[in-house]
């Protein structure tokens, strides 16, 4: 009965490879997010989807491509991985814009290590 | 865009004493201010939040205060316990503007000394 789940939990890969991270929420929320937490613990939003529609797209290299097949799932595909992509990637969800229910529920994170 | 500054970056407190973490924000339209706690190796979790129409909110040992004029808000933890040791993040957003982007502060690592 996990609220927000991510797979995989750990991902170790070489520079230049392409990898994907998957996220699912069973809270019935309309909005999902991807955050990147770097080695200094700084949490920065990357993307947000509301009902499968992209609503936030921060200044992120276009090697990162999110995809939301339905409102319960949000995936992140990363092409041509670089050393600087090493971080913990968190998925989160919330009820959605305009609802006043702003709490964001975070997934357990995916620790990506690029060697 | 919004900019959130958080101080201090590290804080050590004797068990039983109080801890205070302060944040300032730049966007006067921000109206929602949550605080998240992240234990080592775990996910961030909401511990308390406050909206701009309220000056203070309490939940047991945790309280948050907001000064809209000065654009700063603070987290107060009283009677600290070892399980309060974690990284705490403040954040700000424009709730109900149709784009609830949370901008996080840089985090405060709180250590409770037994």
Short mmCIF file of N, CA, C and O in Angstrom, two decimals, chain B:
data_model
loop_
_atom_site.label_atom_id
_atom_site.label_comp_id
_atom_site.label_asym_id
_atom_site.label_seq_id
_atom_site.Cartn_x
_atom_site.Cartn_y
_atom_site.Cartn_z
N UNK B 1 11.95 34.65 -10.58
CA UNK B 1 11.34 33.56 -9.85
C UNK B 1 11.61 33.65 -8.36
O UNK B 1 12.33 34.52 -7.89
N UNK B 2 11.03 32.71 -7.64
CA UNK B 2 11.17 32.68 -6.18
C UNK B 2 12.59 32.27 -5.78
O UNK B 2 13.21 31.43 -6.44
N UNK B 3 13.07 32.89 -4.70
CA UNK B 3 14.36 32.51 -4.12
C UNK B 3 14.15 32.35 -2.61
O UNK B 3 13.63 33.26 -1.97
N UNK B 4 14.53 31.20 -2.09
CA UNK B 4 14.34 30.93 -0.66
C UNK B 4 15.72 30.72 -0.03
O UNK B 4 16.47 29.86 -0.48
N UNK B 5 16.01 31.51 0.99
CA UNK B 5 17.27 31.36 1.72
C UNK B 5 16.99 30.79 3.10
O UNK B 5 16.00 31.17 3.74
N UNK B 6 17.86 29.90 3.56
CA UNK B 6 17.62 29.19 4.81
C UNK B 6 18.89 29.23 5.66
O UNK B 6 19.99 29.03 5.16
N UNK B 7 18.69 29.50 6.97
CA UNK B 7 19.82 29.56 7.90
C UNK B 7 19.42 28.98 9.26
O UNK B 7 18.25 29.11 9.65
N UNK B 8 20.32 28.36 10.00
CA UNK B 8 21.70 28.07 9.59
C UNK B 8 21.76 26.81 8.72
O UNK B 8 20.76 26.12 8.58
N UNK B 9 22.90 26.50 8.17
CA UNK B 9 23.03 25.28 7.38
C UNK B 9 23.24 24.07 8.28
O UNK B 9 22.86 22.96 7.92
N UNK B 10 23.84 24.28 9.44
CA UNK B 10 23.95 23.21 10.44
C UNK B 10 23.62 23.78 11.81
O UNK B 10 23.86 24.96 12.09
N UNK B 11 23.06 22.93 12.65
CA UNK B 11 22.62 23.36 13.98
C UNK B 11 22.73 22.18 14.92
O UNK B 11 22.18 21.11 14.65
N UNK B 12 23.46 22.38 16.01
CA UNK B 12 23.57 21.35 17.04
C UNK B 12 22.93 21.87 18.32
O UNK B 12 23.22 22.99 18.74
N UNK B 13 22.08 21.04 18.91
CA UNK B 13 21.31 21.46 20.07
C UNK B 13 21.32 20.35 21.11
O UNK B 13 21.22 19.16 20.76
N UNK B 14 21.45 20.73 22.36
CA UNK B 14 21.37 19.74 23.45
C UNK B 14 19.94 19.20 23.54
O UNK B 14 18.96 19.96 23.39
N UNK B 15 19.84 17.92 23.78
CA UNK B 15 18.52 17.31 23.95
C UNK B 15 17.73 18.05 25.01
O UNK B 15 18.25 18.37 26.09
N UNK B 16 16.48 18.36 24.66
CA UNK B 16 15.63 19.08 25.60
C UNK B 16 15.58 20.58 25.35
O UNK B 16 14.63 21.25 25.78
N UNK B 17 16.61 21.10 24.64
CA UNK B 17 16.61 22.53 24.31
C UNK B 17 15.76 22.76 23.06
O UNK B 17 15.27 21.82 22.43
N UNK B 18 15.61 24.04 22.71
CA UNK B 18 14.83 24.40 21.53
C UNK B 18 15.74 24.65 20.32
O UNK B 18 16.91 24.99 20.47
N UNK B 19 15.18 24.46 19.14
CA UNK B 19 15.90 24.72 17.89
C UNK B 19 15.05 25.65 17.03
O UNK B 19 13.82 25.50 16.98
N UNK B 20 15.71 26.60 16.38
CA UNK B 20 15.02 27.54 15.50
C UNK B 20 15.74 27.58 14.15
O UNK B 20 16.95 27.75 14.10
N UNK B 21 14.97 27.45 13.08
CA UNK B 21 15.51 27.53 11.73
C UNK B 21 14.74 28.63 11.00
O UNK B 21 13.51 28.69 11.10
N UNK B 22 15.49 29.48 10.29
CA UNK B 22 14.85 30.65 9.67
C UNK B 22 14.99 30.63 8.15
O UNK B 22 16.00 30.19 7.61
N UNK B 23 13.94 31.12 7.49
CA UNK B 23 13.94 31.21 6.02
C UNK B 23 13.40 32.56 5.59
O UNK B 23 12.51 33.12 6.25
N UNK B 24 13.94 33.05 4.48
CA UNK B 24 13.40 34.24 3.84
C UNK B 24 13.04 33.90 2.41
O UNK B 24 13.63 33.01 1.80
N UNK B 25 12.02 34.59 1.88
CA UNK B 25 11.61 34.36 0.50
C UNK B 25 11.56 35.69 -0.24
O UNK B 25 11.50 36.75 0.38
N UNK B 26 11.56 35.63 -1.55
CA UNK B 26 11.64 36.87 -2.33
C UNK B 26 10.33 37.23 -3.03
O UNK B 26 10.08 38.42 -3.30
N UNK B 27 9.50 36.26 -3.35
CA UNK B 27 8.28 36.49 -4.14
C UNK B 27 7.12 36.85 -3.22
O UNK B 27 6.62 35.99 -2.48
N UNK B 28 6.67 38.08 -3.27
CA UNK B 28 5.60 38.52 -2.37
C UNK B 28 4.27 37.82 -2.68
O UNK B 28 3.35 37.87 -1.88
N UNK B 29 4.17 37.16 -3.83
CA UNK B 29 2.95 36.42 -4.17
C UNK B 29 2.93 35.01 -3.57
O UNK B 29 1.90 34.33 -3.62
N UNK B 30 4.04 34.56 -3.01
CA UNK B 30 4.06 33.24 -2.37
C UNK B 30 3.12 33.25 -1.18
O UNK B 30 3.07 34.23 -0.42
N UNK B 31 2.34 32.19 -1.03
CA UNK B 31 1.33 32.16 0.03
C UNK B 31 1.24 30.82 0.74
O UNK B 31 0.36 30.59 1.56
N UNK B 32 2.14 29.92 0.42
CA UNK B 32 2.13 28.61 1.06
C UNK B 32 3.56 28.25 1.43
O UNK B 32 4.47 28.31 0.59
N UNK B 33 3.77 27.89 2.73
CA UNK B 33 5.13 27.71 3.24
C UNK B 33 5.20 26.41 4.05
O UNK B 33 4.90 26.38 5.24
N UNK B 34 5.62 25.32 3.40
CA UNK B 34 5.73 24.05 4.12
C UNK B 34 7.14 23.84 4.66
O UNK B 34 8.11 24.43 4.18
N UNK B 35 7.23 22.98 5.63
CA UNK B 35 8.53 22.52 6.16
C UNK B 35 8.58 21.00 6.00
O UNK B 35 7.65 20.30 6.39
N UNK B 36 9.69 20.52 5.45
CA UNK B 36 9.89 19.09 5.25
C UNK B 36 11.06 18.61 6.09
O UNK B 36 12.07 19.32 6.26
N UNK B 37 10.95 17.40 6.59
CA UNK B 37 12.01 16.75 7.36
C UNK B 37 12.51 15.58 6.55
O UNK B 37 11.72 14.78 6.04
N UNK B 38 13.83 15.47 6.43
CA UNK B 38 14.41 14.35 5.70
C UNK B 38 15.43 13.66 6.57
O UNK B 38 16.50 14.20 6.86
N UNK B 39 15.10 12.46 7.01
CA UNK B 39 16.04 11.66 7.78
C UNK B 39 17.04 11.02 6.82
O UNK B 39 16.79 10.92 5.61
N UNK B 40 18.16 10.60 7.36
CA UNK B 40 19.26 10.10 6.55
C UNK B 40 18.81 8.94 5.67
O UNK B 40 18.27 7.94 6.16
N UNK B 41 18.99 9.09 4.38
CA UNK B 41 18.64 8.03 3.43
C UNK B 41 17.16 7.86 3.16
O UNK B 41 16.74 6.91 2.50
N UNK B 42 16.35 8.80 3.69
CA UNK B 42 14.90 8.66 3.52
C UNK B 42 14.33 9.78 2.63
O UNK B 42 15.05 10.67 2.20
N UNK B 43 13.05 9.72 2.42
CA UNK B 43 12.38 10.73 1.60
C UNK B 43 12.01 11.95 2.45
O UNK B 43 11.81 11.83 3.66
N UNK B 44 11.91 13.13 1.85
CA UNK B 44 11.39 14.29 2.58
C UNK B 44 9.92 14.07 2.94
O UNK B 44 9.14 13.53 2.13
N UNK B 45 9.56 14.47 4.16
CA UNK B 45 8.17 14.34 4.61
C UNK B 45 7.72 15.64 5.23
O UNK B 45 8.46 16.25 6.02
N UNK B 46 6.49 16.03 4.91
CA UNK B 46 5.93 17.27 5.44
C UNK B 46 5.73 17.15 6.94
O UNK B 46 5.18 16.15 7.43
N UNK B 47 6.19 18.15 7.70
CA UNK B 47 5.95 18.13 9.15
C UNK B 47 4.99 19.22 9.58
O UNK B 47 4.24 19.03 10.55
N UNK B 48 4.97 20.33 8.88
CA UNK B 48 4.04 21.40 9.20
C UNK B 48 4.04 22.39 8.05
O UNK B 48 5.02 22.47 7.31
N UNK B 49 2.94 23.08 7.86
CA UNK B 49 2.89 24.11 6.82
C UNK B 49 2.05 25.28 7.31
O UNK B 49 1.30 25.16 8.29
N UNK B 50 2.20 26.41 6.66
CA UNK B 50 1.46 27.61 7.04
C UNK B 50 1.11 28.37 5.78
O UNK B 50 1.86 28.36 4.80
N UNK B 51 -0.05 29.01 5.81
CA UNK B 51 -0.49 29.83 4.67
C UNK B 51 -0.39 31.30 5.06
O UNK B 51 -0.35 31.64 6.24
N UNK B 52 -0.42 32.16 4.05
CA UNK B 52 -0.11 33.57 4.30
C UNK B 52 -1.19 34.31 5.08
O UNK B 52 -0.97 35.43 5.50
N UNK B 53 -2.35 33.68 5.28
CA UNK B 53 -3.40 34.35 6.04
C UNK B 53 -3.30 34.04 7.54
O UNK B 53 -4.17 34.42 8.33
N UNK B 54 -2.23 33.33 7.93
CA UNK B 54 -2.04 32.93 9.32
C UNK B 54 -0.64 33.36 9.75
O UNK B 54 0.30 33.27 8.98
N UNK B 55 -0.50 33.81 11.01
CA UNK B 55 0.80 34.26 11.48
C UNK B 55 1.59 33.19 12.22
O UNK B 55 2.81 33.24 12.27
N UNK B 56 0.86 32.20 12.78
CA UNK B 56 1.54 31.17 13.54
C UNK B 56 0.70 29.90 13.52
O UNK B 56 -0.53 29.95 13.48
N UNK B 57 1.38 28.78 13.56
CA UNK B 57 0.68 27.49 13.62
C UNK B 57 1.51 26.55 14.47
O UNK B 57 2.75 26.55 14.38
N UNK B 58 0.80 25.77 15.32
CA UNK B 58 1.51 24.85 16.23
C UNK B 58 1.00 23.44 16.05
O UNK B 58 -0.20 23.22 15.79
N UNK B 59 1.90 22.49 16.24
CA UNK B 59 1.52 21.08 16.27
C UNK B 59 2.43 20.39 17.26
O UNK B 59 3.56 20.06 16.94
N UNK B 60 1.95 20.25 18.45
CA UNK B 60 2.70 19.64 19.56
C UNK B 60 4.01 20.40 19.78
O UNK B 60 3.97 21.59 20.14
N UNK B 61 5.16 19.78 19.55
CA UNK B 61 6.43 20.46 19.83
C UNK B 61 6.93 21.32 18.69
O UNK B 61 7.98 21.95 18.78
N UNK B 62 6.19 21.35 17.59
CA UNK B 62 6.63 22.08 16.41
C UNK B 62 5.73 23.28 16.18
O UNK B 62 4.50 23.19 16.32
N UNK B 63 6.34 24.41 15.84
CA UNK B 63 5.57 25.60 15.51
C UNK B 63 6.23 26.31 14.35
O UNK B 63 7.45 26.20 14.15
N UNK B 64 5.43 27.01 13.56
CA UNK B 64 5.96 27.82 12.47
C UNK B 64 5.36 29.21 12.59
O UNK B 64 4.19 29.37 12.92
N UNK B 65 6.19 30.22 12.38
CA UNK B 65 5.73 31.60 12.40
C UNK B 65 6.02 32.23 11.05
O UNK B 65 6.98 31.85 10.36
N UNK B 66 5.17 33.15 10.64
CA UNK B 66 5.29 33.81 9.33
C UNK B 66 5.16 35.31 9.50
O UNK B 66 4.22 35.78 10.13
N UNK B 67 6.10 36.05 8.93
CA UNK B 67 6.03 37.51 8.88
C UNK B 67 5.98 37.90 7.41
O UNK B 67 7.00 37.92 6.72
N UNK B 68 4.76 38.17 6.91
CA UNK B 68 4.59 38.47 5.48
C UNK B 68 5.27 39.77 5.08
O UNK B 68 5.80 39.90 3.99
N UNK B 69 5.26 40.74 5.97
CA UNK B 69 5.85 42.03 5.65
C UNK B 69 7.35 41.91 5.43
O UNK B 69 7.89 42.45 4.46
N UNK B 70 7.99 41.16 6.32
CA UNK B 70 9.43 40.98 6.21
C UNK B 70 9.79 39.83 5.28
O UNK B 70 10.96 39.61 4.98
N UNK B 71 8.81 39.07 4.85
CA UNK B 71 8.99 37.89 4.00
C UNK B 71 9.95 36.90 4.64
O UNK B 71 10.94 36.47 4.01
N UNK B 72 9.65 36.55 5.88
CA UNK B 72 10.41 35.46 6.47
C UNK B 72 9.52 34.59 7.35
O UNK B 72 8.47 35.02 7.84
N UNK B 73 9.93 33.36 7.49
CA UNK B 73 9.20 32.39 8.30
C UNK B 73 10.20 31.48 9.00
O UNK B 73 11.33 31.32 8.54
N UNK B 74 9.77 30.95 10.14
CA UNK B 74 10.69 30.20 10.99
C UNK B 74 10.04 28.93 11.51
O UNK B 74 8.82 28.89 11.72
N UNK B 75 10.87 27.94 11.74
CA UNK B 75 10.44 26.68 12.36
C UNK B 75 11.02 26.63 13.77
O UNK B 75 12.21 26.88 13.96
N UNK B 76 10.16 26.31 14.72
CA UNK B 76 10.59 26.21 16.12
C UNK B 76 10.29 24.80 16.61
O UNK B 76 9.16 24.33 16.49
N UNK B 77 11.31 24.14 17.13
CA UNK B 77 11.12 22.82 17.72
C UNK B 77 11.49 22.93 19.19
O UNK B 77 12.61 23.32 19.54
N UNK B 78 10.55 22.63 20.07
CA UNK B 78 10.82 22.69 21.51
C UNK B 78 11.06 21.28 22.05
O UNK B 78 10.69 20.28 21.42
N UNK B 79 11.70 21.24 23.21
CA UNK B 79 11.97 19.96 23.91
C UNK B 79 12.52 18.92 22.94
O UNK B 79 11.98 17.83 22.80
N UNK B 80 13.60 19.29 22.27
CA UNK B 80 14.14 18.44 21.21
C UNK B 80 14.51 17.05 21.74
O UNK B 80 14.92 16.87 22.89
N UNK B 81 14.34 16.07 20.82
CA UNK B 81 14.62 14.67 21.13
C UNK B 81 15.56 14.11 20.07
O UNK B 81 15.65 14.67 18.98
N UNK B 82 16.27 13.03 20.37
CA UNK B 82 17.22 12.48 19.39
C UNK B 82 16.58 12.21 18.02
O UNK B 82 17.23 12.40 17.00
N UNK B 83 15.33 11.82 18.01
CA UNK B 83 14.67 11.52 16.72
C UNK B 83 14.37 12.77 15.89
O UNK B 83 13.92 12.68 14.74
N UNK B 84 14.64 13.94 16.46
CA UNK B 84 14.49 15.18 15.69
C UNK B 84 15.71 15.42 14.80
O UNK B 84 15.68 16.31 13.93
N UNK B 85 16.78 14.67 15.00
CA UNK B 85 17.97 14.82 14.17
C UNK B 85 17.63 14.46 12.72
O UNK B 85 17.13 13.36 12.45
N UNK B 86 17.87 15.40 11.80
CA UNK B 86 17.50 15.22 10.40
C UNK B 86 17.91 16.49 9.66
O UNK B 86 18.41 17.45 10.25
N UNK B 87 17.67 16.49 8.35
CA UNK B 87 17.80 17.72 7.56
C UNK B 87 16.40 18.30 7.37
O UNK B 87 15.47 17.57 7.00
N UNK B 88 16.26 19.57 7.65
CA UNK B 88 14.98 20.26 7.54
C UNK B 88 15.03 21.25 6.37
O UNK B 88 15.99 22.00 6.22
N UNK B 89 13.99 21.22 5.55
CA UNK B 89 13.89 22.11 4.41
C UNK B 89 12.65 22.99 4.54
O UNK B 89 11.55 22.49 4.80
N UNK B 90 12.84 24.29 4.33
CA UNK B 90 11.68 25.15 4.17
C UNK B 90 11.41 25.27 2.67
O UNK B 90 12.26 24.95 1.84
N UNK B 91 10.22 25.72 2.33
CA UNK B 91 9.86 25.90 0.92
C UNK B 91 8.78 26.96 0.82
O UNK B 91 8.12 27.30 1.81
N UNK B 92 8.60 27.47 -0.38
CA UNK B 92 7.58 28.47 -0.63
C UNK B 92 6.96 28.23 -1.99
O UNK B 92 7.64 27.76 -2.92
N UNK B 93 5.68 28.55 -2.12
CA UNK B 93 5.03 28.44 -3.43
C UNK B 93 3.83 29.36 -3.50
O UNK B 93 3.34 29.86 -2.49
N UNK B 94 3.34 29.58 -4.71
CA UNK B 94 2.12 30.33 -4.98
C UNK B 94 0.99 29.32 -5.12
O UNK B 94 0.69 28.87 -6.21
N UNK B 95 0.39 28.96 -4.00
CA UNK B 95 -0.70 28.00 -4.03
C UNK B 95 -1.90 28.61 -4.73
O UNK B 95 -2.17 29.79 -4.61
N UNK B 96 -2.64 27.75 -5.49
CA UNK B 96 -3.85 28.18 -6.19
C UNK B 96 -3.58 29.11 -7.36
O UNK B 96 -4.50 29.73 -7.88
N UNK B 97 -2.36 29.23 -7.81
CA UNK B 97 -2.07 30.01 -9.01
C UNK B 97 -2.04 29.11 -10.24
O UNK B 97 -1.72 29.56 -11.32
N UNK B 98 -2.34 27.83 -10.05
CA UNK B 98 -2.35 26.90 -11.18
C UNK B 98 -1.00 26.30 -11.49
O UNK B 98 -0.85 25.56 -12.43
N UNK B 99 -0.02 26.62 -10.70
CA UNK B 99 1.34 26.11 -10.96
C UNK B 99 2.06 26.08 -9.63
O UNK B 99 2.84 26.96 -9.31
N UNK B 100 1.77 25.06 -8.83
CA UNK B 100 2.28 25.05 -7.46
C UNK B 100 3.71 24.54 -7.40
O UNK B 100 3.99 23.45 -6.94
N UNK B 101 4.63 25.35 -7.88
CA UNK B 101 6.03 24.94 -7.86
C UNK B 101 6.60 25.28 -6.50
O UNK B 101 6.59 26.43 -6.06
N UNK B 102 7.10 24.25 -5.81
CA UNK B 102 7.76 24.47 -4.53
C UNK B 102 9.21 24.84 -4.77
O UNK B 102 9.93 24.11 -5.46
N UNK B 103 9.63 25.97 -4.20
CA UNK B 103 11.03 26.34 -4.21
C UNK B 103 11.58 26.07 -2.82
O UNK B 103 11.08 26.62 -1.83
N UNK B 104 12.57 25.22 -2.74
CA UNK B 104 13.11 24.79 -1.45
C UNK B 104 14.30 25.65 -1.02
O UNK B 104 15.05 26.16 -1.86
N UNK B 105 14.45 25.79 0.29
CA UNK B 105 15.67 26.33 0.86
C UNK B 105 16.77 25.29 0.77
O UNK B 105 16.54 24.16 0.34
N UNK B 106 17.95 25.68 1.19
CA UNK B 106 19.13 24.81 1.03
C UNK B 106 19.28 23.78 2.13
O UNK B 106 20.20 22.98 2.09
N UNK B 107 18.39 23.78 3.11
CA UNK B 107 18.40 22.74 4.13
C UNK B 107 19.21 23.11 5.37
O UNK B 107 20.18 23.87 5.29
N UNK B 108 18.77 22.58 6.50
CA UNK B 108 19.48 22.73 7.78
C UNK B 108 19.66 21.35 8.38
O UNK B 108 18.67 20.64 8.60
N UNK B 109 20.91 20.99 8.61
CA UNK B 109 21.17 19.70 9.26
C UNK B 109 21.14 19.91 10.76
O UNK B 109 22.01 20.56 11.33
N UNK B 110 20.10 19.37 11.40
CA UNK B 110 19.92 19.50 12.86
C UNK B 110 20.42 18.24 13.54
O UNK B 110 20.01 17.12 13.20
N UNK B 111 21.31 18.44 14.50
CA UNK B 111 21.83 17.32 15.30
C UNK B 111 21.45 17.56 16.74
O UNK B 111 21.75 18.63 17.30
N UNK B 112 20.81 16.58 17.34
CA UNK B 112 20.43 16.66 18.76
C UNK B 112 21.48 15.89 19.55
O UNK B 112 21.69 14.68 19.32
N UNK B 113 22.12 16.57 20.48
CA UNK B 113 23.18 15.96 21.28
C UNK B 113 22.57 15.39 22.56
O UNK B 113 22.00 16.11 23.35
N UNK B 114 22.71 14.06 22.75
CA UNK B 114 22.08 13.44 23.93
C UNK B 114 22.70 13.92 25.23
O UNK B 114 23.88 14.29 25.28
#
